[in-house]
């Protein structure tokens, strides 16, 4: 995930497109759907609020 910050606030959270595209290919799903799921997952763990996820990088 790419997270952009300004003045200590999270502005945007965006998955890496190449990762989304590869996942979509593996899952046989549209890129747009996988992208939406990735954004939702980031929100679910608080990445859009600046919470640092605990999963391995």
PDB file of N, CA and C in Angstrom:
ATOM      1  N   UNK A   1       0.829  -1.169   0.000  1.00  0.00           N
ATOM      2  CA  UNK A   1       0.000   0.000   0.000  1.00  0.00           C
ATOM      3  C   UNK A   1       0.880   1.241   0.000  1.00  0.00           C
ATOM      4  N   UNK A   2       0.475   2.194  -0.795  1.00  0.00           N
ATOM      5  CA  UNK A   2       1.114   3.499  -0.779  1.00  0.00           C
ATOM      6  C   UNK A   2       0.213   4.405   0.059  1.00  0.00           C
ATOM      7  N   UNK A   3       0.806   5.068   1.024  1.00  0.00           N
ATOM      8  CA  UNK A   3       0.054   5.975   1.884  1.00  0.00           C
ATOM      9  C   UNK A   3       0.704   7.340   1.788  1.00  0.00           C
ATOM     10  N   UNK A   4      -0.087   8.351   1.417  1.00  0.00           N
ATOM     11  CA  UNK A   4       0.458   9.706   1.358  1.00  0.00           C
ATOM     12  C   UNK A   4      -0.021  10.494   2.568  1.00  0.00           C
ATOM     13  N   UNK A   5       0.898  11.284   3.122  1.00  0.00           N
ATOM     14  CA  UNK A   5       0.634  12.053   4.332  1.00  0.00           C
ATOM     15  C   UNK A   5       0.898  13.532   4.078  1.00  0.00           C
ATOM     16  N   UNK A   6       0.236  14.375   4.842  1.00  0.00           N
ATOM     17  CA  UNK A   6       0.531  15.806   4.879  1.00  0.00           C
ATOM     18  C   UNK A   6       0.105  16.319   6.242  1.00  0.00           C
ATOM     19  N   UNK A   7       0.989  17.042   6.881  1.00  0.00           N
ATOM     20  CA  UNK A   7       0.710  17.608   8.202  1.00  0.00           C
ATOM     21  C   UNK A   7       0.254  16.538   9.187  1.00  0.00           C
ATOM     22  N   UNK A   8       0.849  15.353   9.094  1.00  0.00           N
ATOM     23  CA  UNK A   8       0.531  14.280  10.012  1.00  0.00           C
ATOM     24  C   UNK A   8      -0.791  13.575   9.758  1.00  0.00           C
ATOM     25  N   UNK A   9      -1.450  13.907   8.665  1.00  0.00           N
ATOM     26  CA  UNK A   9      -2.729  13.271   8.340  1.00  0.00           C
ATOM     27  C   UNK A   9      -2.582  12.430   7.082  1.00  0.00           C
ATOM     28  N   UNK A  10      -3.297  11.319   7.053  1.00  0.00           N
ATOM     29  CA  UNK A  10      -3.301  10.458   5.877  1.00  0.00           C
ATOM     30  C   UNK A  10      -4.207  11.096   4.833  1.00  0.00           C
ATOM     31  N   UNK A  11      -3.664  11.299   3.632  1.00  0.00           N
ATOM     32  CA  UNK A  11      -4.456  11.873   2.549  1.00  0.00           C
ATOM     33  C   UNK A  11      -5.062  10.793   1.665  1.00  0.00           C
ATOM     34  N   UNK A  12      -4.233   9.839   1.259  1.00  0.00           N
ATOM     35  CA  UNK A  12      -4.713   8.762   0.397  1.00  0.00           C
ATOM     36  C   UNK A  12      -4.036   7.451   0.767  1.00  0.00           C
ATOM     37  N   UNK A  13      -4.752   6.383   0.491  1.00  0.00           N
ATOM     38  CA  UNK A  13      -4.218   5.028   0.643  1.00  0.00           C
ATOM     39  C   UNK A  13      -4.511   4.319  -0.668  1.00  0.00           C
ATOM     40  N   UNK A  14      -3.469   3.833  -1.311  1.00  0.00           N
ATOM     41  CA  UNK A  14      -3.626   3.243  -2.630  1.00  0.00           C
ATOM     42  C   UNK A  14      -2.776   1.984  -2.745  1.00  0.00           C
ATOM     43  N   UNK A  15      -3.366   0.865  -3.137  1.00  0.00           N
ATOM     44  CA  UNK A  15      -2.555  -0.337  -3.352  1.00  0.00           C
ATOM     45  C   UNK A  15      -1.667  -0.176  -4.585  1.00  0.00           C
ATOM     46  N   UNK A  16      -0.586  -0.911  -4.613  1.00  0.00           N
ATOM     47  CA  UNK A  16       0.295  -0.907  -5.783  1.00  0.00           C
ATOM     48  C   UNK A  16      -0.453  -1.556  -6.951  1.00  0.00           C
ATOM     49  N   UNK A  17      -0.530  -0.862  -8.062  1.00  0.00           N
ATOM     50  CA  UNK A  17      -1.324  -1.339  -9.194  1.00  0.00           C
ATOM     51  C   UNK A  17      -0.827  -2.685  -9.717  1.00  0.00           C
ATOM     52  N   UNK A  18       0.482  -2.855  -9.794  1.00  0.00           N
ATOM     53  CA  UNK A  18       1.016  -4.126 -10.307  1.00  0.00           C
ATOM     54  C   UNK A  18       0.595  -5.304  -9.433  1.00  0.00           C
ATOM     55  N   UNK A  19       0.551  -5.073  -8.116  1.00  0.00           N
ATOM     56  CA  UNK A  19       0.111  -6.130  -7.199  1.00  0.00           C
ATOM     57  C   UNK A  19      -1.367  -6.437  -7.404  1.00  0.00           C
ATOM     58  N   UNK A  20      -2.161  -5.396  -7.588  1.00  0.00           N
ATOM     59  CA  UNK A  20      -3.600  -5.573  -7.817  1.00  0.00           C
ATOM     60  C   UNK A  20      -3.827  -6.324  -9.121  1.00  0.00           C
ATOM     61  N   UNK A  21      -3.109  -5.938 -10.148  1.00  0.00           N
ATOM     62  CA  UNK A  21      -3.261  -6.586 -11.447  1.00  0.00           C
ATOM     63  C   UNK A  21      -2.881  -8.064 -11.378  1.00  0.00           C
ATOM     64  N   UNK A  22      -1.784  -8.364 -10.679  1.00  0.00           N
ATOM     65  CA  UNK A  22      -1.357  -9.758 -10.537  1.00  0.00           C
ATOM     66  C   UNK A  22      -2.385 -10.567  -9.737  1.00  0.00           C
ATOM     67  N   UNK A  23      -2.901  -9.982  -8.671  1.00  0.00           N
ATOM     68  CA  UNK A  23      -3.909 -10.672  -7.869  1.00  0.00           C
ATOM     69  C   UNK A  23      -5.174 -10.913  -8.683  1.00  0.00           C
ATOM     70  N   UNK A  24      -5.573  -9.928  -9.466  1.00  0.00           N
ATOM     71  CA  UNK A  24      -6.768 -10.076 -10.298  1.00  0.00           C
ATOM     72  C   UNK A  24      -6.593 -11.208 -11.299  1.00  0.00           C
ATOM     73  N   UNK A  25      -5.419 -11.289 -11.886  1.00  0.00           N
ATOM     74  CA  UNK A  25      -5.137 -12.353 -12.851  1.00  0.00           C
ATOM     75  C   UNK A  25      -5.208 -13.722 -12.174  1.00  0.00           C
ATOM     76  N   UNK A  26      -4.582 -13.829 -10.999  1.00  0.00           N
ATOM     77  CA  UNK A  26      -4.584 -15.102 -10.268  1.00  0.00           C
ATOM     78  C   UNK A  26      -5.984 -15.510  -9.813  1.00  0.00           C
ATOM     79  N   UNK A  27      -6.782 -14.527  -9.426  1.00  0.00           N
ATOM     80  CA  UNK A  27      -8.122 -14.798  -8.921  1.00  0.00           C
ATOM     81  C   UNK A  27      -9.178 -14.894 -10.014  1.00  0.00           C
ATOM     82  N   UNK A  28      -8.811 -14.485 -11.224  1.00  0.00           N
ATOM     83  CA  UNK A  28      -9.776 -14.482 -12.311  1.00  0.00           C
ATOM     84  C   UNK A  28     -10.881 -13.448 -12.102  1.00  0.00           C
ATOM     85  N   UNK A  29     -10.494 -12.332 -11.495  1.00  0.00           N
ATOM     86  CA  UNK A  29     -11.453 -11.267 -11.200  1.00  0.00           C
ATOM     87  C   UNK A  29     -11.032  -9.993 -11.909  1.00  0.00           C
ATOM     88  N   UNK A  30     -11.962  -9.072 -12.113  1.00  0.00           N
ATOM     89  CA  UNK A  30     -11.610  -7.782 -12.716  1.00  0.00           C
ATOM     90  C   UNK A  30     -10.686  -6.976 -11.800  1.00  0.00           C
ATOM     91  N   UNK A  31      -9.767  -6.261 -12.410  1.00  0.00           N
ATOM     92  CA  UNK A  31      -8.840  -5.423 -11.649  1.00  0.00           C
ATOM     93  C   UNK A  31      -9.619  -4.444 -10.772  1.00  0.00           C
ATOM     94  N   UNK A  32     -10.665  -3.861 -11.318  1.00  0.00           N
ATOM     95  CA  UNK A  32     -11.447  -2.876 -10.565  1.00  0.00           C
ATOM     96  C   UNK A  32     -12.013  -3.476  -9.270  1.00  0.00           C
ATOM     97  N   UNK A  33     -12.467  -4.722  -9.327  1.00  0.00           N
ATOM     98  CA  UNK A  33     -13.033  -5.377  -8.147  1.00  0.00           C
ATOM     99  C   UNK A  33     -11.953  -5.655  -7.107  1.00  0.00           C
ATOM    100  N   UNK A  34     -10.796  -6.122  -7.550  1.00  0.00           N
ATOM    101  CA  UNK A  34      -9.695  -6.401  -6.621  1.00  0.00           C
ATOM    102  C   UNK A  34      -9.197  -5.098  -6.001  1.00  0.00           C
ATOM    103  N   UNK A  35      -9.125  -4.041  -6.789  1.00  0.00           N
ATOM    104  CA  UNK A  35      -8.719  -2.732  -6.286  1.00  0.00           C
ATOM    105  C   UNK A  35      -9.688  -2.256  -5.204  1.00  0.00           C
ATOM    106  N   UNK A  36     -10.976  -2.393  -5.435  1.00  0.00           N
ATOM    107  CA  UNK A  36     -11.977  -1.989  -4.448  1.00  0.00           C
ATOM    108  C   UNK A  36     -11.833  -2.810  -3.168  1.00  0.00           C
ATOM    109  N   UNK A  37     -11.592  -4.111  -3.314  1.00  0.00           N
ATOM    110  CA  UNK A  37     -11.406  -4.960  -2.140  1.00  0.00           C
ATOM    111  C   UNK A  37     -10.150  -4.576  -1.362  1.00  0.00           C
ATOM    112  N   UNK A  38      -9.087  -4.243  -2.066  1.00  0.00           N
ATOM    113  CA  UNK A  38      -7.841  -3.854  -1.399  1.00  0.00           C
ATOM    114  C   UNK A  38      -8.025  -2.553  -0.628  1.00  0.00           C
ATOM    115  N   UNK A  39      -8.724  -1.602  -1.221  1.00  0.00           N
ATOM    116  CA  UNK A  39      -8.993  -0.340  -0.524  1.00  0.00           C
ATOM    117  C   UNK A  39      -9.863  -0.579   0.708  1.00  0.00           C
ATOM    118  N   UNK A  40     -10.866  -1.433   0.573  1.00  0.00           N
ATOM    119  CA  UNK A  40     -11.740  -1.744   1.707  1.00  0.00           C
ATOM    120  C   UNK A  40     -10.948  -2.420   2.825  1.00  0.00           C
ATOM    121  N   UNK A  41     -10.036  -3.317   2.460  1.00  0.00           N
ATOM    122  CA  UNK A  41      -9.211  -3.995   3.461  1.00  0.00           C
ATOM    123  C   UNK A  41      -8.314  -2.991   4.181  1.00  0.00           C
ATOM    124  N   UNK A  42      -7.770  -2.029   3.447  1.00  0.00           N
ATOM    125  CA  UNK A  42      -6.930  -0.999   4.069  1.00  0.00           C
ATOM    126  C   UNK A  42      -7.744  -0.174   5.065  1.00  0.00           C
ATOM    127  N   UNK A  43      -8.970   0.172   4.685  1.00  0.00           N
ATOM    128  CA  UNK A  43      -9.835   0.920   5.610  1.00  0.00           C
ATOM    129  C   UNK A  43     -10.166   0.076   6.836  1.00  0.00           C
ATOM    130  N   UNK A  44     -10.395  -1.219   6.628  1.00  0.00           N
ATOM    131  CA  UNK A  44     -10.783  -2.107   7.726  1.00  0.00           C
ATOM    132  C   UNK A  44      -9.696  -2.212   8.796  1.00  0.00           C
ATOM    133  N   UNK A  45      -8.436  -2.118   8.388  1.00  0.00           N
ATOM    134  CA  UNK A  45      -7.350  -2.203   9.361  1.00  0.00           C
ATOM    135  C   UNK A  45      -6.888  -0.834   9.825  1.00  0.00           C
ATOM    136  N   UNK A  46      -7.534   0.218   9.332  1.00  0.00           N
ATOM    137  CA  UNK A  46      -7.227   1.563   9.794  1.00  0.00           C
ATOM    138  C   UNK A  46      -6.141   2.282   9.042  1.00  0.00           C
ATOM    139  N   UNK A  47      -5.706   1.763   7.903  1.00  0.00           N
ATOM    140  CA  UNK A  47      -4.632   2.410   7.147  1.00  0.00           C
ATOM    141  C   UNK A  47      -5.022   3.814   6.701  1.00  0.00           C
ATOM    142  N   UNK A  48      -6.313   4.051   6.477  1.00  0.00           N
ATOM    143  CA  UNK A  48      -6.753   5.382   6.055  1.00  0.00           C
ATOM    144  C   UNK A  48      -6.766   6.375   7.217  1.00  0.00           C
ATOM    145  N   UNK A  49      -6.550   5.867   8.439  1.00  0.00           N
ATOM    146  CA  UNK A  49      -6.484   6.732   9.622  1.00  0.00           C
ATOM    147  C   UNK A  49      -5.059   6.788  10.169  1.00  0.00           C
ATOM    148  N   UNK A  50      -4.120   6.221   9.443  1.00  0.00           N
ATOM    149  CA  UNK A  50      -2.720   6.267   9.858  1.00  0.00           C
ATOM    150  C   UNK A  50      -2.302   5.139  10.771  1.00  0.00           C
ATOM    151  N   UNK A  51      -3.170   4.140  10.960  1.00  0.00           N
ATOM    152  CA  UNK A  51      -2.820   2.992  11.787  1.00  0.00           C
ATOM    153  C   UNK A  51      -1.868   2.113  10.996  1.00  0.00           C
ATOM    154  N   UNK A  52      -0.794   1.708  11.622  1.00  0.00           N
ATOM    155  CA  UNK A  52       0.182   0.864  10.944  1.00  0.00           C
ATOM    156  C   UNK A  52      -0.242  -0.595  11.044  1.00  0.00           C
ATOM    157  N   UNK A  53      -0.485  -1.246   9.911  1.00  0.00           N
ATOM    158  CA  UNK A  53      -0.911  -2.651   9.947  1.00  0.00           C
ATOM    159  C   UNK A  53       0.200  -3.550  10.479  1.00  0.00           C
ATOM    160  N   UNK A  54      -0.198  -4.683  11.043  1.00  0.00           N
ATOM    161  CA  UNK A  54       0.779  -5.579  11.644  1.00  0.00           C
ATOM    162  C   UNK A  54       1.181  -6.728  10.734  1.00  0.00           C
ATOM    163  N   UNK A  55       0.682  -6.744   9.479  1.00  0.00           N
ATOM    164  CA  UNK A  55       1.048  -7.851   8.600  1.00  0.00           C
ATOM    165  C   UNK A  55       2.470  -7.669   8.085  1.00  0.00           C
ATOM    166  N   UNK A  56       3.111  -8.763   7.689  1.00  0.00           N
ATOM    167  CA  UNK A  56       4.486  -8.670   7.167  1.00  0.00           C
ATOM    168  C   UNK A  56       4.527  -7.886   5.871  1.00  0.00           C
ATOM    169  N   UNK A  57       5.607  -7.242   5.646  1.00  0.00           N
ATOM    170  CA  UNK A  57       5.779  -6.451   4.404  1.00  0.00           C
ATOM    171  C   UNK A  57       6.663  -7.177   3.455  1.00  0.00           C
TER     172      UNK A  57
END
